Amino acid sequence: YLLYVLLYVGTKSYDLYTGTFDNKERVVAIGSAGISRLIGVAIGCWLAIKVDAFGRINALLQRAKYQRPTHQLR
């Protein structure tokens, strides 16, 4: 199945390169590329928040030891 998908993507990208691409298929390809880019940005932002990347970068820039903020009940 994976081989079939790779062959299909290869032929469609070759069709796009040579210019023998259906207009309907081009709209689907551009739309799916945009959707996958949005999903990638969302996953990247979620991962950056999850590992607290901004706090780590600030600590690195200030040459301080990184301490993850703890939530305290008061």
PDB file of N, CA and C in Angstrom:
ATOM      1  N   TYR A   1       0.833  -1.201   0.000  1.00  0.00           N
ATOM      2  CA  TYR A   1       0.000   0.000   0.000  1.00  0.00           C
ATOM      3  C   TYR A   1       0.872   1.258   0.000  1.00  0.00           C
ATOM      4  N   LEU A   2       1.928   1.237   0.839  1.00  0.00           N
ATOM      5  CA  LEU A   2       2.835   2.380   0.907  1.00  0.00           C
ATOM      6  C   LEU A   2       3.535   2.595  -0.432  1.00  0.00           C
ATOM      7  N   LEU A   3       3.911   1.499  -1.087  1.00  0.00           N
ATOM      8  CA  LEU A   3       4.546   1.605  -2.399  1.00  0.00           C
ATOM      9  C   LEU A   3       3.589   2.237  -3.411  1.00  0.00           C
ATOM     10  N   TYR A   4       2.318   1.852  -3.346  1.00  0.00           N
ATOM     11  CA  TYR A   4       1.310   2.427  -4.238  1.00  0.00           C
ATOM     12  C   TYR A   4       1.175   3.931  -4.003  1.00  0.00           C
ATOM     13  N   VAL A   5       1.163   4.333  -2.737  1.00  0.00           N
ATOM     14  CA  VAL A   5       1.041   5.755  -2.414  1.00  0.00           C
ATOM     15  C   VAL A   5       2.258   6.517  -2.933  1.00  0.00           C
ATOM     16  N   LEU A   6       3.459   5.948  -2.738  1.00  0.00           N
ATOM     17  CA  LEU A   6       4.671   6.611  -3.214  1.00  0.00           C
ATOM     18  C   LEU A   6       4.679   6.733  -4.736  1.00  0.00           C
ATOM     19  N   LEU A   7       4.243   5.679  -5.433  1.00  0.00           N
ATOM     20  CA  LEU A   7       4.177   5.740  -6.892  1.00  0.00           C
ATOM     21  C   LEU A   7       3.155   6.780  -7.351  1.00  0.00           C
ATOM     22  N   TYR A   8       2.005   6.831  -6.688  1.00  0.00           N
ATOM     23  CA  TYR A   8       0.968   7.801  -7.048  1.00  0.00           C
ATOM     24  C   TYR A   8       1.472   9.231  -6.853  1.00  0.00           C
ATOM     25  N   VAL A   9       2.116   9.476  -5.710  1.00  0.00           N
ATOM     26  CA  VAL A   9       2.648  10.813  -5.441  1.00  0.00           C
ATOM     27  C   VAL A   9       3.740  11.154  -6.446  1.00  0.00           C
ATOM     28  N   GLY A  10       4.563  10.172  -6.782  1.00  0.00           N
ATOM     29  CA  GLY A  10       5.626  10.412  -7.760  1.00  0.00           C
ATOM     30  C   GLY A  10       5.082  10.769  -9.129  1.00  0.00           C
ATOM     31  N   THR A  11       4.067  10.046  -9.577  1.00  0.00           N
ATOM     32  CA  THR A  11       3.502  10.350 -10.897  1.00  0.00           C
ATOM     33  C   THR A  11       2.792  11.699 -10.895  1.00  0.00           C
ATOM     34  N   LYS A  12       2.097  12.021  -9.812  1.00  0.00           N
ATOM     35  CA  LYS A  12       1.401  13.305  -9.761  1.00  0.00           C
ATOM     36  C   LYS A  12       2.391  14.465  -9.692  1.00  0.00           C
ATOM     37  N   SER A  13       3.495  14.298  -8.949  1.00  0.00           N
ATOM     38  CA  SER A  13       4.478  15.374  -8.899  1.00  0.00           C
ATOM     39  C   SER A  13       5.172  15.527 -10.249  1.00  0.00           C
ATOM     40  N   TYR A  14       5.369  14.409 -10.979  1.00  0.00           N
ATOM     41  CA  TYR A  14       5.943  14.497 -12.324  1.00  0.00           C
ATOM     42  C   TYR A  14       4.974  15.205 -13.271  1.00  0.00           C
ATOM     43  N   ASP A  15       3.679  14.897 -13.133  1.00  0.00           N
ATOM     44  CA  ASP A  15       2.675  15.583 -13.951  1.00  0.00           C
ATOM     45  C   ASP A  15       2.664  17.082 -13.654  1.00  0.00           C
ATOM     46  N   LEU A  16       2.821  17.432 -12.387  1.00  0.00           N
ATOM     47  CA  LEU A  16       2.865  18.843 -12.012  1.00  0.00           C
ATOM     48  C   LEU A  16       4.100  19.510 -12.603  1.00  0.00           C
ATOM     49  N   TYR A  17       5.230  18.777 -12.615  1.00  0.00           N
ATOM     50  CA  TYR A  17       6.481  19.315 -13.153  1.00  0.00           C
ATOM     51  C   TYR A  17       6.378  19.527 -14.660  1.00  0.00           C
ATOM     52  N   THR A  18       5.763  18.577 -15.366  1.00  0.00           N
ATOM     53  CA  THR A  18       5.663  18.694 -16.823  1.00  0.00           C
ATOM     54  C   THR A  18       4.499  19.574 -17.256  1.00  0.00           C
ATOM     55  N   GLY A  19       3.588  19.863 -16.357  1.00  0.00           N
ATOM     56  CA  GLY A  19       2.474  20.740 -16.685  1.00  0.00           C
ATOM     57  C   GLY A  19       1.238  20.015 -17.174  1.00  0.00           C
ATOM     58  N   THR A  20       1.227  18.689 -17.124  1.00  0.00           N
ATOM     59  CA  THR A  20       0.054  17.922 -17.559  1.00  0.00           C
ATOM     60  C   THR A  20      -0.766  17.529 -16.339  1.00  0.00           C
ATOM     61  N   PHE A  21      -1.202  18.525 -15.615  1.00  0.00           N
ATOM     62  CA  PHE A  21      -1.898  18.313 -14.351  1.00  0.00           C
ATOM     63  C   PHE A  21      -3.299  18.861 -14.499  1.00  0.00           C
ATOM     64  N   ASP A  22      -4.289  18.113 -14.071  1.00  0.00           N
ATOM     65  CA  ASP A  22      -5.673  18.585 -14.117  1.00  0.00           C
ATOM     66  C   ASP A  22      -5.853  19.783 -13.194  1.00  0.00           C
ATOM     67  N   ASN A  23      -6.722  20.688 -13.566  1.00  0.00           N
ATOM     68  CA  ASN A  23      -6.960  21.860 -12.730  1.00  0.00           C
ATOM     69  C   ASN A  23      -7.603  21.467 -11.407  1.00  0.00           C
ATOM     70  N   LYS A  24      -8.516  20.488 -11.453  1.00  0.00           N
ATOM     71  CA  LYS A  24      -9.170  20.027 -10.224  1.00  0.00           C
ATOM     72  C   LYS A  24      -8.140  19.395  -9.284  1.00  0.00           C
ATOM     73  N   GLU A  25      -7.216  18.602  -9.847  1.00  0.00           N
ATOM     74  CA  GLU A  25      -6.184  17.975  -9.015  1.00  0.00           C
ATOM     75  C   GLU A  25      -5.236  19.017  -8.446  1.00  0.00           C
ATOM     76  N   ARG A  26      -4.997  20.077  -9.203  1.00  0.00           N
ATOM     77  CA  ARG A  26      -4.112  21.135  -8.709  1.00  0.00           C
ATOM     78  C   ARG A  26      -4.738  21.834  -7.503  1.00  0.00           C
ATOM     79  N   VAL A  27      -6.033  22.076  -7.556  1.00  0.00           N
ATOM     80  CA  VAL A  27      -6.724  22.713  -6.428  1.00  0.00           C
ATOM     81  C   VAL A  27      -6.651  21.822  -5.192  1.00  0.00           C
ATOM     82  N   VAL A  28      -6.845  20.509  -5.380  1.00  0.00           N
ATOM     83  CA  VAL A  28      -6.766  19.573  -4.256  1.00  0.00           C
ATOM     84  C   VAL A  28      -5.354  19.545  -3.687  1.00  0.00           C
ATOM     85  N   ALA A  29      -4.336  19.553  -4.565  1.00  0.00           N
ATOM     86  CA  ALA A  29      -2.948  19.505  -4.102  1.00  0.00           C
ATOM     87  C   ALA A  29      -2.585  20.762  -3.320  1.00  0.00           C
ATOM     88  N   ILE A  30      -2.993  21.928  -3.819  1.00  0.00           N
ATOM     89  CA  ILE A  30      -2.676  23.178  -3.127  1.00  0.00           C
ATOM     90  C   ILE A  30      -3.424  23.255  -1.797  1.00  0.00           C
ATOM     91  N   GLY A  31      -4.678  22.819  -1.795  1.00  0.00           N
ATOM     92  CA  GLY A  31      -5.457  22.833  -0.555  1.00  0.00           C
ATOM     93  C   GLY A  31      -4.896  21.898   0.494  1.00  0.00           C
ATOM     94  N   SER A  32      -4.496  20.697   0.076  1.00  0.00           N
ATOM     95  CA  SER A  32      -3.939  19.748   1.046  1.00  0.00           C
ATOM     96  C   SER A  32      -2.583  20.211   1.545  1.00  0.00           C
ATOM     97  N   ALA A  33      -1.802  20.885   0.703  1.00  0.00           N
ATOM     98  CA  ALA A  33      -0.517  21.419   1.159  1.00  0.00           C
ATOM     99  C   ALA A  33      -0.733  22.500   2.212  1.00  0.00           C
ATOM    100  N   GLY A  34      -1.739  23.351   2.005  1.00  0.00           N
ATOM    101  CA  GLY A  34      -2.036  24.391   2.990  1.00  0.00           C
ATOM    102  C   GLY A  34      -2.521  23.819   4.306  1.00  0.00           C
ATOM    103  N   ILE A  35      -3.378  22.799   4.222  1.00  0.00           N
ATOM    104  CA  ILE A  35      -3.889  22.165   5.440  1.00  0.00           C
ATOM    105  C   ILE A  35      -2.762  21.481   6.200  1.00  0.00           C
ATOM    106  N   SER A  36      -1.875  20.784   5.482  1.00  0.00           N
ATOM    107  CA  SER A  36      -0.773  20.103   6.167  1.00  0.00           C
ATOM    108  C   SER A  36       0.188  21.110   6.782  1.00  0.00           C
ATOM    109  N   ARG A  37       0.364  22.261   6.140  1.00  0.00           N
ATOM    110  CA  ARG A  37       1.231  23.294   6.717  1.00  0.00           C
ATOM    111  C   ARG A  37       0.623  23.843   8.006  1.00  0.00           C
ATOM    112  N   LEU A  38      -0.693  24.062   8.016  1.00  0.00           N
ATOM    113  CA  LEU A  38      -1.357  24.544   9.235  1.00  0.00           C
ATOM    114  C   LEU A  38      -1.259  23.525  10.363  1.00  0.00           C
ATOM    115  N   ILE A  39      -1.428  22.238  10.023  1.00  0.00           N
ATOM    116  CA  ILE A  39      -1.310  21.187  11.035  1.00  0.00           C
ATOM    117  C   ILE A  39       0.111  21.142  11.584  1.00  0.00           C
ATOM    118  N   GLY A  40       1.104  21.310  10.707  1.00  0.00           N
ATOM    119  CA  GLY A  40       2.499  21.324  11.151  1.00  0.00           C
ATOM    120  C   GLY A  40       2.798  22.480  12.086  1.00  0.00           C
ATOM    121  N   VAL A  41       2.260  23.652  11.776  1.00  0.00           N
ATOM    122  CA  VAL A  41       2.466  24.816  12.644  1.00  0.00           C
ATOM    123  C   VAL A  41       1.792  24.596  13.992  1.00  0.00           C
ATOM    124  N   ALA A  42       0.586  24.026  13.985  1.00  0.00           N
ATOM    125  CA  ALA A  42      -0.133  23.779  15.242  1.00  0.00           C
ATOM    126  C   ALA A  42       0.616  22.775  16.108  1.00  0.00           C
ATOM    127  N   ILE A  43       1.116  21.699  15.501  1.00  0.00           N
ATOM    128  CA  ILE A  43       1.873  20.700  16.270  1.00  0.00           C
ATOM    129  C   ILE A  43       3.168  21.303  16.789  1.00  0.00           C
ATOM    130  N   GLY A  44       3.834  22.127  15.983  1.00  0.00           N
ATOM    131  CA  GLY A  44       5.068  22.775  16.431  1.00  0.00           C
ATOM    132  C   GLY A  44       4.835  23.711  17.602  1.00  0.00           C
ATOM    133  N   CYS A  45       3.755  24.494  17.552  1.00  0.00           N
ATOM    134  CA  CYS A  45       3.441  25.398  18.669  1.00  0.00           C
ATOM    135  C   CYS A  45       3.094  24.615  19.923  1.00  0.00           C
ATOM    136  N   TRP A  46       2.310  23.540  19.767  1.00  0.00           N
ATOM    137  CA  TRP A  46       1.949  22.722  20.926  1.00  0.00           C
ATOM    138  C   TRP A  46       3.192  22.109  21.554  1.00  0.00           C
ATOM    139  N   LEU A  47       4.118  21.636  20.722  1.00  0.00           N
ATOM    140  CA  LEU A  47       5.339  21.021  21.239  1.00  0.00           C
ATOM    141  C   LEU A  47       6.220  22.056  21.934  1.00  0.00           C
ATOM    142  N   ALA A  48       6.284  23.272  21.383  1.00  0.00           N
ATOM    143  CA  ALA A  48       7.081  24.327  22.010  1.00  0.00           C
ATOM    144  C   ALA A  48       6.513  24.696  23.372  1.00  0.00           C
ATOM    145  N   ILE A  49       5.190  24.728  23.485  1.00  0.00           N
ATOM    146  CA  ILE A  49       4.568  25.022  24.778  1.00  0.00           C
ATOM    147  C   ILE A  49       4.787  23.860  25.741  1.00  0.00           C
ATOM    148  N   LYS A  50       4.702  22.635  25.221  1.00  0.00           N
ATOM    149  CA  LYS A  50       4.832  21.445  26.067  1.00  0.00           C
ATOM    150  C   LYS A  50       6.218  21.366  26.703  1.00  0.00           C
ATOM    151  N   VAL A  51       7.273  21.652  25.948  1.00  0.00           N
ATOM    152  CA  VAL A  51       8.629  21.558  26.500  1.00  0.00           C
ATOM    153  C   VAL A  51       9.103  22.899  27.050  1.00  0.00           C
ATOM    154  N   ASP A  52       8.220  23.903  27.063  1.00  0.00           N
ATOM    155  CA  ASP A  52       8.536  25.236  27.584  1.00  0.00           C
ATOM    156  C   ASP A  52       9.792  25.788  26.914  1.00  0.00           C
ATOM    157  N   ALA A  53       9.760  25.828  25.581  1.00  0.00           N
ATOM    158  CA  ALA A  53      10.931  26.241  24.807  1.00  0.00           C
ATOM    159  C   ALA A  53      11.301  27.693  25.076  1.00  0.00           C
ATOM    160  N   PHE A  54      10.313  28.557  25.272  1.00  0.00           N
ATOM    161  CA  PHE A  54      10.611  29.970  25.468  1.00  0.00           C
ATOM    162  C   PHE A  54      11.331  30.205  26.798  1.00  0.00           C
ATOM    163  N   GLY A  55      10.915  29.494  27.840  1.00  0.00           N
ATOM    164  CA  GLY A  55      11.600  29.609  29.127  1.00  0.00           C
ATOM    165  C   GLY A  55      13.023  29.101  29.058  1.00  0.00           C
ATOM    166  N   ARG A  56      13.234  28.017  28.334  1.00  0.00           N
ATOM    167  CA  ARG A  56      14.586  27.472  28.184  1.00  0.00           C
ATOM    168  C   ARG A  56      15.482  28.418  27.393  1.00  0.00           C
ATOM    169  N   ILE A  57      14.939  29.031  26.346  1.00  0.00           N
ATOM    170  CA  ILE A  57      15.738  29.957  25.538  1.00  0.00           C
ATOM    171  C   ILE A  57      16.088  31.201  26.341  1.00  0.00           C
ATOM    172  N   ASN A  58      15.129  31.725  27.110  1.00  0.00           N
ATOM    173  CA  ASN A  58      15.412  32.895  27.947  1.00  0.00           C
ATOM    174  C   ASN A  58      16.464  32.579  28.995  1.00  0.00           C
ATOM    175  N   ALA A  59      16.387  31.393  29.598  1.00  0.00           N
ATOM    176  CA  ALA A  59      17.384  31.004  30.595  1.00  0.00           C
ATOM    177  C   ALA A  59      18.752  30.855  29.946  1.00  0.00           C
ATOM    178  N   LEU A  60      18.773  30.342  28.722  1.00  0.00           N
ATOM    179  CA  LEU A  60      20.045  30.190  28.018  1.00  0.00           C
ATOM    180  C   LEU A  60      20.632  31.554  27.681  1.00  0.00           C
ATOM    181  N   LEU A  61      19.778  32.487  27.274  1.00  0.00           N
ATOM    182  CA  LEU A  61      20.265  33.823  26.937  1.00  0.00           C
ATOM    183  C   LEU A  61      20.745  34.573  28.174  1.00  0.00           C
ATOM    184  N   GLN A  62      20.120  34.331  29.306  1.00  0.00           N
ATOM    185  CA  GLN A  62      20.520  35.007  30.540  1.00  0.00           C
ATOM    186  C   GLN A  62      21.592  34.226  31.288  1.00  0.00           C
ATOM    187  N   ARG A  63      22.017  33.107  30.727  1.00  0.00           N
ATOM    188  CA  ARG A  63      23.038  32.226  31.311  1.00  0.00           C
ATOM    189  C   ARG A  63      22.672  31.809  32.733  1.00  0.00           C
ATOM    190  N   ALA A  64      21.409  31.601  32.947  1.00  0.00           N
ATOM    191  CA  ALA A  64      20.928  31.171  34.258  1.00  0.00           C
ATOM    192  C   ALA A  64      20.517  29.711  34.166  1.00  0.00           C
ATOM    193  N   LYS A  65      20.412  29.076  35.308  1.00  0.00           N
ATOM    194  CA  LYS A  65      19.959  27.693  35.338  1.00  0.00           C
ATOM    195  C   LYS A  65      18.449  27.667  35.141  1.00  0.00           C
ATOM    196  N   TYR A  66      18.009  26.797  34.272  1.00  0.00           N
ATOM    197  CA  TYR A  66      16.580  26.724  33.951  1.00  0.00           C
ATOM    198  C   TYR A  66      15.835  26.002  35.052  1.00  0.00           C
ATOM    199  N   GLN A  67      14.749  26.601  35.525  1.00  0.00           N
ATOM    200  CA  GLN A  67      13.852  25.951  36.477  1.00  0.00           C
ATOM    201  C   GLN A  67      12.444  26.072  35.933  1.00  0.00           C
ATOM    202  N   ARG A  68      11.826  24.927  35.735  1.00  0.00           N
ATOM    203  CA  ARG A  68      10.458  24.943  35.216  1.00  0.00           C
ATOM    204  C   ARG A  68       9.525  25.480  36.295  1.00  0.00           C
ATOM    205  N   PRO A  69       8.654  26.413  35.951  1.00  0.00           N
ATOM    206  CA  PRO A  69       7.756  26.976  36.973  1.00  0.00           C
ATOM    207  C   PRO A  69       6.806  25.910  37.503  1.00  0.00           C
ATOM    208  N   THR A  70       6.690  25.883  38.821  1.00  0.00           N
ATOM    209  CA  THR A  70       5.798  24.913  39.454  1.00  0.00           C
ATOM    210  C   THR A  70       4.523  25.625  39.878  1.00  0.00           C
ATOM    211  N   HIS A  71       3.439  24.915  39.778  1.00  0.00           N
ATOM    212  CA  HIS A  71       2.150  25.477  40.185  1.00  0.00           C
ATOM    213  C   HIS A  71       1.942  25.172  41.664  1.00  0.00           C
ATOM    214  N   GLN A  72       1.759  26.212  42.442  1.00  0.00           N
ATOM    215  CA  GLN A  72       1.573  26.035  43.875  1.00  0.00           C
ATOM    216  C   GLN A  72       0.132  26.364  44.235  1.00  0.00           C
ATOM    217  N   LEU A  73      -0.410  25.539  45.096  1.00  0.00           N
ATOM    218  CA  LEU A  73      -1.763  25.792  45.585  1.00  0.00           C
ATOM    219  C   LEU A  73      -1.688  26.718  46.790  1.00  0.00           C
ATOM    220  N   ARG A  74      -2.488  27.760  46.788  1.00  0.00           N
ATOM    221  CA  ARG A  74      -2.450  28.696  47.923  1.00  0.00           C
ATOM    222  C   ARG A  74      -3.783  28.772  48.581  1.00  0.00           C
TER     223      ARG A  74
END
